Short mmCIF file of C-alpha atoms in Angstrom, two decimals:
data_model
loop_
_atom_site.label_atom_id
_atom_site.label_comp_id
_atom_site.label_asym_id
_atom_site.label_seq_id
_atom_site.Cartn_x
_atom_site.Cartn_y
_atom_site.Cartn_z
CA MET A 21 103.06 92.40 78.06
CA ASN A 22 99.60 92.88 76.68
CA MET A 23 97.34 95.80 77.48
CA ARG A 24 95.16 93.84 79.89
CA SER A 25 98.11 93.24 82.21
CA ILE A 26 98.58 96.96 82.83
CA THR A 27 97.12 97.77 86.25
CA LEU A 28 95.64 101.27 86.48
CA ARG A 29 93.74 101.29 89.75
CA ALA A 30 93.39 104.79 91.23
CA LEU A 31 94.51 106.07 94.73
CA ILE A 32 95.21 109.32 96.75
CA VAL A 33 99.37 110.10 100.18
CA PRO A 34 103.55 111.99 103.06
CA CYS A 35 103.50 115.67 102.20
CA ILE A 36 103.65 119.10 103.75
CA VAL A 37 101.76 122.16 102.64
CA ALA A 38 102.57 125.86 102.30
CA CYS A 39 100.38 128.77 101.29
CA VAL A 40 101.16 130.38 97.93
CA ALA A 41 99.74 133.06 95.66
CA CYS A 42 96.74 134.93 97.11
CA GLY A 43 95.84 132.42 99.78
CA ASP A 44 93.66 130.36 97.46
CA ALA A 45 96.24 127.69 96.66
CA GLU A 46 98.21 125.13 98.63
CA VAL A 47 101.43 123.35 97.71
CA SER A 48 102.58 120.03 99.14
CA GLN A 49 106.01 118.40 99.31
CA PRO A 50 106.92 114.99 100.76
CA SER A 51 107.85 115.04 104.45
CA GLY A 52 110.80 113.26 105.96
CA ASP A 53 109.18 112.27 109.26
CA SER A 54 108.21 108.62 109.01
CA GLU A 55 107.47 105.47 110.92
CA LEU A 56 108.18 102.08 109.37
CA PHE A 57 105.98 99.09 108.82
CA ALA A 58 107.34 96.24 106.69
CA GLY A 59 105.58 93.04 105.81
CA ALA A 60 103.42 91.54 108.57
CA SER A 61 105.12 93.19 111.55
CA ALA A 62 104.79 96.73 112.86
CA ASP A 63 106.56 99.04 115.27
CA ALA A 64 103.36 100.81 116.34
CA PRO A 65 101.16 98.62 118.59
CA GLY A 66 97.41 98.84 118.45
CA SER A 67 97.21 99.78 114.78
CA ASP A 68 95.82 98.08 111.68
CA ALA A 69 99.42 97.47 110.62
CA ASP A 70 99.88 95.04 113.53
CA SER A 71 97.70 92.34 111.98
CA PRO A 72 97.78 90.71 108.54
CA PRO A 73 95.76 92.50 105.84
CA ARG A 74 92.17 91.38 105.35
CA CYS A 75 92.15 90.16 101.75
CA PRO A 76 90.34 90.46 99.51
CA ALA A 77 89.78 94.00 100.75
CA LYS A 78 86.15 94.87 101.47
CA LEU A 79 84.79 98.40 101.90
CA GLN A 80 82.10 99.57 104.30
CA LYS A 81 80.49 101.38 101.36
CA SER A 82 81.29 101.66 97.66
CA PRO A 83 83.35 104.76 96.75
CA ASN A 84 81.70 107.35 94.54
CA GLY A 85 84.37 108.28 92.03
CA PRO A 86 87.61 107.14 90.39
CA ASP A 87 90.41 105.34 92.17
CA VAL A 88 94.13 104.69 91.97
CA ALA A 89 95.21 101.13 92.78
CA GLY A 90 91.82 100.58 94.35
CA VAL A 91 92.00 103.59 96.70
CA ALA A 92 89.41 106.34 96.23
CA LEU A 93 88.94 109.74 97.82
CA GLY A 94 86.93 109.81 101.03
CA LEU A 95 87.87 106.33 102.26
CA PRO A 96 88.80 105.95 105.93
CA ALA A 97 92.57 105.65 106.32
CA ASN A 98 92.40 102.12 107.76
CA GLU A 99 90.41 100.85 104.76
CA ALA A 100 92.83 102.50 102.33
CA LEU A 101 95.81 100.96 104.14
CA ASN A 102 94.23 97.51 103.97
CA ILE A 103 93.56 97.92 100.23
CA VAL A 104 97.17 98.86 99.55
CA ARG A 105 98.55 96.06 101.73
CA CYS A 106 96.39 93.55 99.85
CA HIS A 107 97.51 95.06 96.55
CA ALA A 108 101.23 94.91 97.45
CA ARG A 109 101.62 92.14 100.03
CA ASP A 110 105.42 92.45 100.29
CA ALA A 111 105.56 96.26 100.38
CA VAL A 112 107.46 98.29 102.94
CA VAL A 113 105.01 100.80 104.43
CA LEU A 114 106.05 104.14 105.94
CA PHE A 115 103.79 106.40 108.01
CA GLU A 116 104.23 110.16 108.24
CA ASP A 117 102.71 112.41 110.86
CA ARG A 118 102.47 115.56 108.77
CA TRP A 119 100.54 116.59 105.67
CA PHE A 120 99.54 120.27 105.98
CA GLU A 121 102.51 122.63 106.40
CA PRO A 122 102.65 124.39 109.80
CA ARG A 123 102.95 127.83 108.21
CA SER A 124 99.40 127.51 106.88
CA PHE A 125 98.03 124.99 109.38
CA ASN A 126 98.12 125.30 113.17
CA THR A 127 97.63 122.12 115.19
CA HIS A 128 98.11 124.02 118.47
CA GLN A 129 98.76 121.32 121.10
CA THR A 130 96.89 118.50 119.37
CA LYS A 131 99.24 115.71 118.27
CA LEU A 132 98.42 114.37 114.83
CA GLU A 133 99.65 110.95 113.71
CA ARG A 134 99.68 108.94 110.48
CA GLN A 135 98.58 111.72 108.18
CA VAL A 136 100.19 109.95 105.21
CA PHE A 137 101.37 106.46 104.34
CA VAL A 138 103.71 105.29 101.58
CA ALA A 139 104.00 101.72 100.30
CA GLN A 140 107.09 100.74 98.30
CA SER A 141 107.75 97.37 96.69
CA GLY A 142 110.37 95.88 94.41
CA GLU A 143 113.71 94.10 94.56
CA HIS A 144 115.63 94.74 97.77
CA SER A 145 117.98 93.19 100.31
CA PRO A 146 119.04 93.98 103.89
CA CYS A 147 121.16 97.10 104.26
CA ASP A 148 124.91 96.54 104.22
CA PHE A 149 126.77 98.71 106.73
CA SER A 150 130.24 97.34 106.00
CA SER A 151 131.28 100.39 103.99
CA TYR A 152 130.22 103.98 103.41
CA GLN A 153 129.44 103.23 99.77
CA ALA A 154 127.21 100.31 100.76
CA MET A 155 125.42 102.40 103.39
CA GLN A 156 124.58 105.00 100.73
CA ARG A 157 122.29 102.43 99.07
CA CYS A 158 120.25 101.93 102.24
CA GLY A 159 116.67 103.16 101.79
CA PRO A 160 113.12 102.79 103.15
CA GLY A 161 112.63 99.91 105.54
CA GLN A 162 116.38 99.57 106.19
CA ARG A 163 116.63 97.89 102.80
CA SER A 164 118.97 98.32 99.85
CA TRP A 165 116.71 98.84 96.86
CA ASP A 166 117.96 97.37 93.59
CA PHE A 167 114.71 98.13 91.74
CA VAL A 168 111.61 100.00 92.92
CA ALA A 169 108.74 98.42 91.01
CA GLU A 170 105.96 100.46 92.60
CA LYS A 171 105.50 103.30 95.06
CA ILE A 172 102.10 104.44 96.36
CA ARG A 173 101.55 107.53 98.48
CA VAL A 174 98.20 108.11 100.21
CA ALA A 175 97.39 111.36 102.03
CA THR A 176 95.11 110.69 105.01
CA PRO A 177 95.00 113.84 107.15
CA GLY A 178 92.51 114.10 109.99
CA LEU A 179 92.02 114.26 113.74
CA PRO A 180 92.90 111.05 115.63
CA GLY A 181 90.54 108.29 114.51
CA LYS A 182 89.10 110.40 111.69
CA GLN A 183 91.92 110.23 109.13
CA THR A 184 90.47 110.25 105.61
CA VAL A 185 91.92 109.80 102.12
CA VAL A 186 92.24 113.14 100.33
CA GLY A 187 94.84 112.24 97.69
CA VAL A 188 96.55 109.25 96.10
CA TRP A 189 99.68 108.97 93.96
CA ARG A 190 101.24 105.94 92.34
CA THR A 191 104.44 105.45 90.32
CA GLN A 192 105.19 102.18 88.52
CA ASN A 193 108.58 101.31 87.01
CA PHE A 194 108.68 98.59 84.36
CA PRO A 195 111.85 96.49 83.96
CA GLN A 196 113.57 95.88 80.65
CA GLY A 197 111.73 93.17 78.76
CA ALA A 198 108.43 93.80 80.57
CA MET A 199 107.64 97.33 79.42
CA PRO A 200 104.10 97.80 78.02
CA SER A 201 103.63 99.55 74.70
CA LEU A 202 102.89 103.27 74.75
CA ASP A 203 99.68 102.71 72.76
CA ASN A 204 98.39 100.17 75.27
CA VAL A 205 99.15 102.42 78.25
CA LEU A 206 97.34 105.39 76.69
CA LEU A 207 94.38 103.16 75.82
CA ALA A 208 94.24 101.73 79.36
CA LEU A 209 94.22 105.26 80.81
CA LYS A 210 91.40 106.26 78.49
CA GLU A 211 89.36 103.17 79.39
CA LYS A 212 89.76 103.86 83.11
CA TYR A 213 89.41 107.64 83.30
CA GLY A 214 87.78 108.63 80.02
CA VAL A 215 88.91 111.26 77.53
CA HIS A 216 91.54 113.60 78.99
CA GLN A 217 91.13 117.38 78.95
CA PHE A 218 94.85 118.06 78.49
CA ARG A 219 97.87 116.42 76.88
CA GLY A 220 101.40 117.80 76.79
CA ASP A 221 104.32 116.08 75.05
CA LYS A 222 107.92 116.96 75.83
CA THR A 223 111.21 115.54 74.61
CA VAL A 224 113.37 114.66 77.60
CA ASN A 225 116.33 113.27 75.67
CA ASN A 226 118.59 112.45 78.62
CA ASN A 227 120.55 109.25 79.19
CA LEU A 228 117.47 107.42 80.49
CA TRP A 229 114.28 108.87 79.01
CA SER A 230 113.19 109.90 75.52
CA ASP A 231 109.71 111.44 75.85
CA ARG A 232 107.51 112.70 78.68
CA ILE A 233 103.74 112.74 78.16
CA GLU A 234 101.52 114.61 80.63
CA LEU A 235 97.77 113.89 80.73
CA ALA A 236 95.13 115.56 82.89
CA TRP A 237 91.45 114.95 83.63
CA ILE A 238 90.04 118.10 85.25
CA THR A 239 86.52 119.09 86.35
CA ASP A 240 84.94 122.09 88.00
CA GLN A 241 83.38 121.86 91.47
CA ALA A 242 80.15 120.52 89.96
CA GLY A 243 81.99 117.66 88.25
CA THR A 244 81.79 119.08 84.72
CA PRO A 245 84.97 118.63 82.65
CA LEU A 246 86.79 121.94 82.19
CA SER A 247 87.37 123.35 78.73
CA GLU A 248 90.37 125.45 77.70
CA ALA A 249 88.04 128.46 77.58
CA ASN A 250 87.60 128.32 81.36
CA PRO A 251 89.87 130.93 83.04
CA LEU A 252 90.84 128.35 85.68
CA PHE A 253 91.83 125.69 83.14
CA ASN A 254 95.60 126.27 83.08
CA ASP A 255 95.90 126.61 86.86
CA CYS A 256 93.81 123.50 87.51
CA VAL A 257 95.83 121.46 85.00
CA ARG A 258 99.23 122.58 86.30
CA ASN A 259 98.39 122.02 89.95
CA VAL A 260 98.28 118.23 90.10
CA ASN A 261 101.33 116.07 89.41
CA GLY A 262 101.00 112.33 88.92
CA GLU A 263 104.43 111.45 90.28
CA VAL A 264 104.61 110.14 93.84
CA ASP A 265 107.54 112.27 95.00
CA ALA A 266 106.56 115.49 93.21
CA GLY A 267 105.08 118.54 94.90
CA GLN A 268 101.32 118.97 94.68
CA VAL A 269 99.28 122.17 94.45
CA TRP A 270 95.53 122.68 94.87
CA ARG A 271 93.24 125.69 94.83
CA ASP A 272 89.63 126.56 95.44
CA GLY A 273 87.59 126.52 92.24
CA CYS A 274 89.19 123.42 90.71
CA GLY A 275 87.35 120.13 91.17
CA LEU A 276 88.27 116.47 90.75
CA SER A 277 91.74 116.26 89.21
CA ILE A 278 93.63 113.28 87.82
CA ALA A 279 97.14 113.56 86.40
CA ALA A 280 99.24 110.97 84.59
CA THR A 281 102.90 111.12 83.61
CA VAL A 282 104.21 108.66 81.04
CA LEU A 283 107.96 108.28 80.43
CA THR A 284 109.35 106.36 77.47
CA PRO A 285 112.92 105.02 77.52
CA ARG A 286 115.61 106.47 75.28
CA ALA A 287 116.32 103.00 73.90
CA ASN A 288 112.75 102.67 72.54
CA PRO A 289 110.15 105.48 72.79
CA GLY A 290 107.44 103.05 71.67
CA VAL A 291 107.28 101.41 75.11
CA VAL A 292 106.77 102.82 78.62
CA GLY A 293 109.41 102.66 81.34
CA GLN A 294 107.56 104.59 84.03
CA LEU A 295 103.90 105.43 84.63
CA SER A 296 102.61 107.74 87.37
CA VAL A 297 99.00 108.58 88.25
CA GLY A 298 97.73 111.02 90.89
CA LEU A 299 94.23 111.86 92.13
CA LEU A 300 92.72 114.58 94.33
CA ASP A 301 89.75 116.94 94.54
CA GLN A 302 91.27 120.41 94.69
CA SER A 303 88.29 122.36 96.05
CA GLY A 304 87.33 119.43 98.27
CA LEU A 305 90.82 119.33 99.77
CA TYR A 306 90.78 123.10 100.27
CA ARG A 307 87.51 122.85 102.22
CA TYR A 308 88.75 119.79 104.13
CA GLN A 309 91.76 121.71 105.40
CA GLU A 310 89.56 124.64 106.48
CA ALA A 311 87.18 122.31 108.36
CA MET A 312 90.06 120.48 110.03
CA GLN A 313 91.61 123.79 111.10
CA ASP A 314 88.27 124.91 112.56
CA ALA A 315 88.05 121.67 114.56
CA LEU A 316 91.59 122.08 115.88
CA ASP A 317 90.87 125.70 116.83
CA GLN A 318 87.79 124.57 118.78
CA ILE A 319 89.78 121.88 120.60
CA GLU A 320 92.38 124.47 121.56
CA GLU A 321 89.74 126.96 122.72
CA THR A 322 88.13 124.28 124.91
CA ARG A 323 91.51 123.35 126.37
CA ARG A 324 92.34 126.96 127.19
CA ARG A 325 88.99 127.55 128.87
CA ALA A 326 89.42 124.44 131.00
CA GLU A 327 92.90 125.55 131.99
CA VAL A 328 91.62 129.01 133.00
CA ASP A 329 88.73 127.50 134.99
CA GLU A 330 91.12 125.24 136.86
CA ALA A 331 93.48 128.14 137.52
CA ARG A 332 90.64 130.21 139.00
CA SER A 333 90.10 127.61 141.71
CA GLY A 334 93.49 128.31 143.21
CA ASP A 335 94.60 131.17 145.43
CA VAL A 336 97.27 133.67 144.49
CA VAL A 337 99.77 134.34 147.27
CA LEU A 338 101.74 137.57 146.89
#
């Protein structure tokens, strides 16, 4: 595989969030609550998943910033979903109704839906329920997954009809015989995202992987790349994880953040077996959560006032 065949298009995806540290950071873990959409059919009527994707995908306005697999921060959820469905036409798509963790985010009585979607593609077959061992292999979409080629997670929290992309993560697995060279992957990342601000190399040395390379592109809130002299540098770098199923952390003060994780196989550390890229704006996401909470609080206050007004119209019989 030559370098030009490596696809490095940037995105943002299901997670839940909990407050940590001094209240200026959030941590997110994948949620288990999901709704399935596979191929061209959907279980949820009236949604964009009911109809075939509109390809090639067209945006209402050009995104201002980097992307993962064509998905950029700030896109409406329906546009992001269409982009991903055009990118992976045979993917199984799962929807999750939770992104922010209830301990730090109160929805009151407002029901939120489709706050995250995950698209998974690869080699799979219908689930086999003939034995317990066979059932153990059953995964997303009621499919037995022999090889997961790609998994994309897009976080789209928001009030109904206002869901917006705030984060994208993508993990690609390359099969034996089709693994790109490490040099070409690193060059492709540089060409797409520029010079990284951090690189960490670690020897994994387990039965599957040899080396793990972590890269990070980090800016402040004004969009200026952070230097190691900045007191926020280490926190901002550690917060974002490129892997789809990893926990994510963000804090106020850190800006646009891109993370990549490159894993080389034990059999040959000169090629890449797995590549993950994640994207979010840490301060932007922090402010987005605050604004969304304010809106939910206002909805709840309006509901309570209406309930009290209606109650006042009735008589109390003692």
